[in-house]
PDB file of C-alpha atoms in Angstrom:
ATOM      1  CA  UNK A   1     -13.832 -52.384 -25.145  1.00 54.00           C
ATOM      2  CA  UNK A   2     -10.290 -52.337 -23.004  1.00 57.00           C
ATOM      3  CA  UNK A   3      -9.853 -48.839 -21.730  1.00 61.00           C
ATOM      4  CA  UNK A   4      -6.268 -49.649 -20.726  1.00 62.00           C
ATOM      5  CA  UNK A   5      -3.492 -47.419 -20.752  1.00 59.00           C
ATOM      6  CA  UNK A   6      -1.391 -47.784 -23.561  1.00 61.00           C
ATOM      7  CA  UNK A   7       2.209 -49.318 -23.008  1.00 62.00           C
ATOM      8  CA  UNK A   8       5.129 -46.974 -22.126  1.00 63.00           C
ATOM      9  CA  UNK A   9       7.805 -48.434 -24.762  1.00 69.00           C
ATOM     10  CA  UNK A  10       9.499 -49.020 -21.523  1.00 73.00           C
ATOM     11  CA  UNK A  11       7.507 -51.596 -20.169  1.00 70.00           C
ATOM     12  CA  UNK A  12       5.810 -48.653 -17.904  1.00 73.00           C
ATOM     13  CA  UNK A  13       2.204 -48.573 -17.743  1.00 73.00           C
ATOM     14  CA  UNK A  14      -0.243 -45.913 -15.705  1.00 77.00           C
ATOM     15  CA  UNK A  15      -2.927 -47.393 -13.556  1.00 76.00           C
ATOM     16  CA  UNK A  16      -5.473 -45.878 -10.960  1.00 80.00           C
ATOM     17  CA  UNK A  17      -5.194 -46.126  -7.425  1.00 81.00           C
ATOM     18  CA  UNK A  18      -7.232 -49.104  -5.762  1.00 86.00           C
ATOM     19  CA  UNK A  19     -10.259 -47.539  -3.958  1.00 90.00           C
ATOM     20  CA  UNK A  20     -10.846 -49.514  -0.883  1.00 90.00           C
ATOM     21  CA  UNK A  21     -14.156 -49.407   0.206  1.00 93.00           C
ATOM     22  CA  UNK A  22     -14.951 -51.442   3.097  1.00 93.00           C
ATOM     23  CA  UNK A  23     -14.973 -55.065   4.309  1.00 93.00           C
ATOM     24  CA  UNK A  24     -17.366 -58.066   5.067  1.00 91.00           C
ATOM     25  CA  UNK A  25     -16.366 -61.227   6.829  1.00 89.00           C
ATOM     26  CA  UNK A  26     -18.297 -64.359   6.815  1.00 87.00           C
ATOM     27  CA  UNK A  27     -16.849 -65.988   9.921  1.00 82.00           C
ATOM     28  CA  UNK A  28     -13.494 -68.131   7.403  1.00 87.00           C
ATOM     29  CA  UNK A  29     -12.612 -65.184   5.052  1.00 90.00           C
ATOM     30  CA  UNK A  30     -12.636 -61.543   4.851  1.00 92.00           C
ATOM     31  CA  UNK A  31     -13.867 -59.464   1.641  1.00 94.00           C
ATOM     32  CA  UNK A  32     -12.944 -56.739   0.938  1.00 93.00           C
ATOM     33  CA  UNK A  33     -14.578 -54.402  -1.793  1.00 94.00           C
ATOM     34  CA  UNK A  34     -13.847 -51.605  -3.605  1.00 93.00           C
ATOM     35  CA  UNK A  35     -12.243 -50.479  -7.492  1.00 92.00           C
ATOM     36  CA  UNK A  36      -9.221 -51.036  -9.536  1.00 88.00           C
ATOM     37  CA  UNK A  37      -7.861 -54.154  -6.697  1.00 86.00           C
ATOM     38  CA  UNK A  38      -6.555 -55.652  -9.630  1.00 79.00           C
ATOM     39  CA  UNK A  39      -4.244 -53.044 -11.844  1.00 78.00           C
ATOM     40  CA  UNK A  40      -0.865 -52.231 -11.834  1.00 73.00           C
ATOM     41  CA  UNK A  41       0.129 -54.889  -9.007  1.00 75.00           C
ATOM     42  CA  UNK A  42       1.020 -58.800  -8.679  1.00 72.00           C
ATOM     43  CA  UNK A  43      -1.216 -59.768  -5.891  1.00 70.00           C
ATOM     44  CA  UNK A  44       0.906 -62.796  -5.067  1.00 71.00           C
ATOM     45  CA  UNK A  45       4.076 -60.597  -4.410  1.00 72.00           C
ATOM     46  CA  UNK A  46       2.707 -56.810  -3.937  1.00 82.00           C
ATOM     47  CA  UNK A  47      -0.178 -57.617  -1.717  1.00 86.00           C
ATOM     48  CA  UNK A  48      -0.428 -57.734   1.759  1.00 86.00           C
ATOM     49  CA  UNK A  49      -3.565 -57.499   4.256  1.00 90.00           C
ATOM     50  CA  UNK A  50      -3.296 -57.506   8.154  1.00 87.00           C
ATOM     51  CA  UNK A  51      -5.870 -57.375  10.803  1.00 88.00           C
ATOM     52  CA  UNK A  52      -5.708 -53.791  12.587  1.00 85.00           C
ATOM     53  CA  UNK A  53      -4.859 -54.174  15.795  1.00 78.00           C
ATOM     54  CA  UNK A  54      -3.356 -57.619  16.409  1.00 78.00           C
ATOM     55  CA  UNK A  55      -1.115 -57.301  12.911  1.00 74.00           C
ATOM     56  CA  UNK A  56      -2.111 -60.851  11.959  1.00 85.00           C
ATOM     57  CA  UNK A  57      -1.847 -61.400   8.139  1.00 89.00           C
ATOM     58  CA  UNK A  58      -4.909 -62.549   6.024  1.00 89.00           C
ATOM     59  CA  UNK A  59      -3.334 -64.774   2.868  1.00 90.00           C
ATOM     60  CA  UNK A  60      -4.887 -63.144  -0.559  1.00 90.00           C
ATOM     61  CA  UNK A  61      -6.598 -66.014  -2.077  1.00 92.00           C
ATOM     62  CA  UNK A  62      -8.601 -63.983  -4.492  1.00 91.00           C
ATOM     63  CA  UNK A  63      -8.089 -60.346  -6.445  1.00 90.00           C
ATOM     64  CA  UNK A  64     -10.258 -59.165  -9.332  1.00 91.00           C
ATOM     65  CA  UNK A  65     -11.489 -55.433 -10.241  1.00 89.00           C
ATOM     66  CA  UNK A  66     -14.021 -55.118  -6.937  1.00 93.00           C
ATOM     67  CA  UNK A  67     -12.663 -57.223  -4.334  1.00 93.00           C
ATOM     68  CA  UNK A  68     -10.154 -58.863  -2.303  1.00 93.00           C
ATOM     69  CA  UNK A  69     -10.919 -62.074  -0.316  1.00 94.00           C
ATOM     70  CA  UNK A  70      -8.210 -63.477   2.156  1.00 91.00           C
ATOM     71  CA  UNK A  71      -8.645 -66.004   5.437  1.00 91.00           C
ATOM     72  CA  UNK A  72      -6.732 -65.379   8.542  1.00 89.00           C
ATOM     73  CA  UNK A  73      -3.331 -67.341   8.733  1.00 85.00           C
ATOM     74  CA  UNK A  74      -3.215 -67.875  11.949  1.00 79.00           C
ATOM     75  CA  UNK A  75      -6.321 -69.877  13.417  1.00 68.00           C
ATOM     76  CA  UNK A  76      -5.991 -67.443  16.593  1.00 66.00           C
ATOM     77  CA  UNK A  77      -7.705 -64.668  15.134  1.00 63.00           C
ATOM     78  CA  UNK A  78     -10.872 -67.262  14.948  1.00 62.00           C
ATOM     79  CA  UNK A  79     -13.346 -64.585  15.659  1.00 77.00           C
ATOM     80  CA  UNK A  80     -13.554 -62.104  12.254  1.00 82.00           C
ATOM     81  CA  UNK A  81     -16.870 -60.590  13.549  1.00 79.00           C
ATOM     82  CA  UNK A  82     -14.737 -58.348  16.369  1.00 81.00           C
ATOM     83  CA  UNK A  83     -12.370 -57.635  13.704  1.00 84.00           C
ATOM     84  CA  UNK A  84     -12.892 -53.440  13.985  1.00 85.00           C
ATOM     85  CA  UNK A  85     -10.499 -52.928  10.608  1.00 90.00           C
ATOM     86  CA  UNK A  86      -8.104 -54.030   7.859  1.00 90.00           C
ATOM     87  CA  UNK A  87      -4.815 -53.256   6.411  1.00 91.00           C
ATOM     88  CA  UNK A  88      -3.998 -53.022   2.736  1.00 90.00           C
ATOM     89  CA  UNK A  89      -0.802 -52.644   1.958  1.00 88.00           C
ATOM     90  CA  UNK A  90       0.296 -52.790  -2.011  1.00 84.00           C
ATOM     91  CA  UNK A  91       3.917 -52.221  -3.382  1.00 81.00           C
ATOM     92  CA  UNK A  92       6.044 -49.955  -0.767  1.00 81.00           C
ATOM     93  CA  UNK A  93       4.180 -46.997  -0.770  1.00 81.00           C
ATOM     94  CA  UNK A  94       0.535 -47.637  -0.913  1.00 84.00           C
ATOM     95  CA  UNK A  95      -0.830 -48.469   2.726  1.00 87.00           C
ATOM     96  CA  UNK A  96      -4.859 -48.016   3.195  1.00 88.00           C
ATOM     97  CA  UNK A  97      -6.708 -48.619   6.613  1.00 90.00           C
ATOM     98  CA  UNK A  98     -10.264 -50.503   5.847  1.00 91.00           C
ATOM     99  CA  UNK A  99     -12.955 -50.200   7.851  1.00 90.00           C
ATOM    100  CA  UNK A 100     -15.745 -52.669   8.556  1.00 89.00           C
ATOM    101  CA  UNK A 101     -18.827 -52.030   6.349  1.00 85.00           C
ATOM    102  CA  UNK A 102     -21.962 -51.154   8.383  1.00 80.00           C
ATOM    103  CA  UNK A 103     -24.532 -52.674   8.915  1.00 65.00           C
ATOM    104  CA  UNK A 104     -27.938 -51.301   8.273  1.00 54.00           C
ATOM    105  CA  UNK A 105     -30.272 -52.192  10.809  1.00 46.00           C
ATOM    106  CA  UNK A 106     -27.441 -50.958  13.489  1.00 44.00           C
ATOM    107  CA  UNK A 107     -27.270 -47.836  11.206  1.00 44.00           C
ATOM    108  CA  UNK A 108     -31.037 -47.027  11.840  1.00 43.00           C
ATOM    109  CA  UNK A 109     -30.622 -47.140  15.354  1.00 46.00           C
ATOM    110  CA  UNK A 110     -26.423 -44.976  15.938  1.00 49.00           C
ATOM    111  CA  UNK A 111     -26.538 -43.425  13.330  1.00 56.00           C
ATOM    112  CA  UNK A 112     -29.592 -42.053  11.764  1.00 63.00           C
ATOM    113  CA  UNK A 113     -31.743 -43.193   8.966  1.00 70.00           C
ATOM    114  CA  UNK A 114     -30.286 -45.411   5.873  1.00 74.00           C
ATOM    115  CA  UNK A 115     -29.888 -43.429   2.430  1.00 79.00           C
ATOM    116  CA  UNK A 116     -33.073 -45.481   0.997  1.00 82.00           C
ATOM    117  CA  UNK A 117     -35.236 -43.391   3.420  1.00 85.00           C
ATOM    118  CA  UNK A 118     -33.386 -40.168   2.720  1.00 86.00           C
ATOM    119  CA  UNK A 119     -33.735 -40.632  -0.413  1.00 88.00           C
ATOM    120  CA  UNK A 120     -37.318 -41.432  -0.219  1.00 88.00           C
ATOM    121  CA  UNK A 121     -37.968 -38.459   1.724  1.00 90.00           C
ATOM    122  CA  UNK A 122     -36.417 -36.100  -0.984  1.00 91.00           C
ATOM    123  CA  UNK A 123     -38.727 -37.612  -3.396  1.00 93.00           C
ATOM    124  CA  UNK A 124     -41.832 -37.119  -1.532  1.00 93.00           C
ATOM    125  CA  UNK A 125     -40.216 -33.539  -1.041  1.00 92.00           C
ATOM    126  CA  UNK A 126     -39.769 -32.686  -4.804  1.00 92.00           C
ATOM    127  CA  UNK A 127     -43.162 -33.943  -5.646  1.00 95.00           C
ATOM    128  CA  UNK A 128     -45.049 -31.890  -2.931  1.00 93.00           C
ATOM    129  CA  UNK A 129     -42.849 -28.418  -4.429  1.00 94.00           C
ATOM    130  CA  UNK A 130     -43.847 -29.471  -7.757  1.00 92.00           C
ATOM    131  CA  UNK A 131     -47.605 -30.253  -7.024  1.00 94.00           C
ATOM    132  CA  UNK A 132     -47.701 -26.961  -5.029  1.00 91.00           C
ATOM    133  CA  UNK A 133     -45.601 -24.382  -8.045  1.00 90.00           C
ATOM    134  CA  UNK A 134     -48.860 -26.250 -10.044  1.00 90.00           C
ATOM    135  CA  UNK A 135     -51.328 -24.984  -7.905  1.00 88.00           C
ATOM    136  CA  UNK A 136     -50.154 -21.879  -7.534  1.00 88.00           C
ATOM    137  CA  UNK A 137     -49.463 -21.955 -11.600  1.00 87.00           C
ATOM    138  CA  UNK A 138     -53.268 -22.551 -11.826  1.00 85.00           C
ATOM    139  CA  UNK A 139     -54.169 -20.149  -9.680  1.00 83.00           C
ATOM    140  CA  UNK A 140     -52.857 -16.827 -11.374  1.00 80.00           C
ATOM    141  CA  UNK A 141     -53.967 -18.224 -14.780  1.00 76.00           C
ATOM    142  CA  UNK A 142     -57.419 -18.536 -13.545  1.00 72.00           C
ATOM    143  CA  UNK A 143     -57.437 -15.313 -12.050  1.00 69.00           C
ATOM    144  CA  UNK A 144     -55.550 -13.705 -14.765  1.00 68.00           C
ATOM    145  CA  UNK A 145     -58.044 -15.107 -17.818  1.00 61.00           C
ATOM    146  CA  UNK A 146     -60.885 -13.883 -14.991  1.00 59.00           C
ATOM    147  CA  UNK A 147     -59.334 -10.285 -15.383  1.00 60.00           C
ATOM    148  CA  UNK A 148     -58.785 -10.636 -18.746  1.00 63.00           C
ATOM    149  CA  UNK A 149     -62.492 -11.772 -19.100  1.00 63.00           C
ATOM    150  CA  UNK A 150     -63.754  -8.861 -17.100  1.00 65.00           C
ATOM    151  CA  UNK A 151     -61.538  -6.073 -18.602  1.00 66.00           C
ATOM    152  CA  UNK A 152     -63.175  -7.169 -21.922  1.00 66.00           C
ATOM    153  CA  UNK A 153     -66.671  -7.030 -20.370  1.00 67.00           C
ATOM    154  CA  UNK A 154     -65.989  -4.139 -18.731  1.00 69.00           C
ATOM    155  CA  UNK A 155     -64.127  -2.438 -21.926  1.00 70.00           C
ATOM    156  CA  UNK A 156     -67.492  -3.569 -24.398  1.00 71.00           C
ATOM    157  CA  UNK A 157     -69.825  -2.223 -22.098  1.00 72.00           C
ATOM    158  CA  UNK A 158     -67.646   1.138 -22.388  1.00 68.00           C
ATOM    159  CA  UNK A 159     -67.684   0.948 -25.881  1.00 69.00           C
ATOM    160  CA  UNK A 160     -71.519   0.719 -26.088  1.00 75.00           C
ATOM    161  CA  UNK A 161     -72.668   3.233 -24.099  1.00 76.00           C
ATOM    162  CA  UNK A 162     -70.331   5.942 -25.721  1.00 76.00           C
ATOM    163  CA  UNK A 163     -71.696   4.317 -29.233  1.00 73.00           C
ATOM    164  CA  UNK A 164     -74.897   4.827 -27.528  1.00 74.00           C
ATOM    165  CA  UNK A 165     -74.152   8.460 -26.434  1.00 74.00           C
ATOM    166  CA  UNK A 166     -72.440   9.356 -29.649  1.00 75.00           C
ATOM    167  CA  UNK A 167     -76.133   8.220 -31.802  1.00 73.00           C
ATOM    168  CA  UNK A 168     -78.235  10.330 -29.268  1.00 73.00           C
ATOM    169  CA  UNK A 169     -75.968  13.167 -29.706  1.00 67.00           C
ATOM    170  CA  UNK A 170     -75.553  12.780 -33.333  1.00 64.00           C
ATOM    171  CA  UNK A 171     -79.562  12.353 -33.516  1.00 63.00           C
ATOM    172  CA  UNK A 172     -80.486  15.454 -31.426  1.00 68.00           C
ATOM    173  CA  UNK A 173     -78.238  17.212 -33.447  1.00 66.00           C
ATOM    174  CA  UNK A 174     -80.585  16.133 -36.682  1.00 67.00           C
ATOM    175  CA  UNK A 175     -83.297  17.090 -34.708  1.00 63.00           C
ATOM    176  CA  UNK A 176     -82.208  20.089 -33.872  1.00 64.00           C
ATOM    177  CA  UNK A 177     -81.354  20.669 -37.320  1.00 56.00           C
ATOM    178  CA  UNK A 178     -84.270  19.872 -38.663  1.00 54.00           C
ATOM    179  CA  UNK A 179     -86.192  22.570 -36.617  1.00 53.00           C
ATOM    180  CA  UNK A 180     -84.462  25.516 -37.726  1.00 51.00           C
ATOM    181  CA  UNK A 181     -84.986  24.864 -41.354  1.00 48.00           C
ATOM    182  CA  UNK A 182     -88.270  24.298 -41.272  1.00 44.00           C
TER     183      UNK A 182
END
């Protein structure tokens, strides 16, 4: 399905913004990632990536939707790995600094613990609250049948001994009415 805008009748179209993301490097070429790196733009003639810093350029050789890949044109700027950020520049107006994406076994140690171990701590979290709002759940309804039970002992046992009282009564009262007419 293309969810493109529809054409201005002026040859105008609307596009989103790229969203850079971050960047990788793999010691020749630099990637960088993110959304929408391929609307609304030539990258041969509106693109243009330089290494913070030093304000080398990095030649585009690749666009699409998610990422960017260029390699360093100038061999000096051999060493990618101390490369702290990137420069995206697209058209005249649109100029993004990139930053290095980071690594996650130096995240454990600078910066505290990655999102899968948040997250699995949330989880363990929300099924301890639920398992406890059970127990407690349990708890009342046991002690509320228990009540319940025991009212309607309680209540029967009433009910018998005035049924009881009421025969006694209503048998004296034969009794006693028996002895005056005879």
């Amino acid at each position: 399905m293309d969810l493109s805008p529809p054409r201005d009748p002026h040859g105008y179209s609307l596009h989103p913004d790229p969203v850079l993301l971050d960047f990788t490097t793999d010691g020749r070429a630099v990637t960088i990632n993110g959304r929408d790196l391929d609307r609304g733009y030539r990258s041969q003639d509106d693109l243009i990536v330089r290494f913070r810093g030093s304000g080398g350029v990095c030649n585009v050789t690749f666009a699409d939707h998610r990422r960017i890949v260029c390699t360093p044109s100038n061999p000096s700027v051999a060493d990618l790995d101390a490369v702290p950020g990137v420069i995206v520049t697209i058209g005249d107006t649109f100029a993004y600094v990139v930053k290095r994406k980071t690594d996650d076994r130096s995240r454990g140690r600078n910066r505290g613990p990655s999102d899968n171990v948040v997250t699995g701590v949330k989880i363990v979290c929300l099924i301890a609250i639920a398992i406890a709002c059970v127990a407690v759940y349990r708890t009342k309804a046991k002690h509320r049948v228990g009540a319940t039970a025991a009212a309607a002992v309680a209540m029967s046992s009433h009910v018998q001994q005035q049924s009881q009282r009421r025969r006694r009564h209503h048998h004296r009262r034969q009794h006693e009415g028996d002895g005056r007419i005879s």
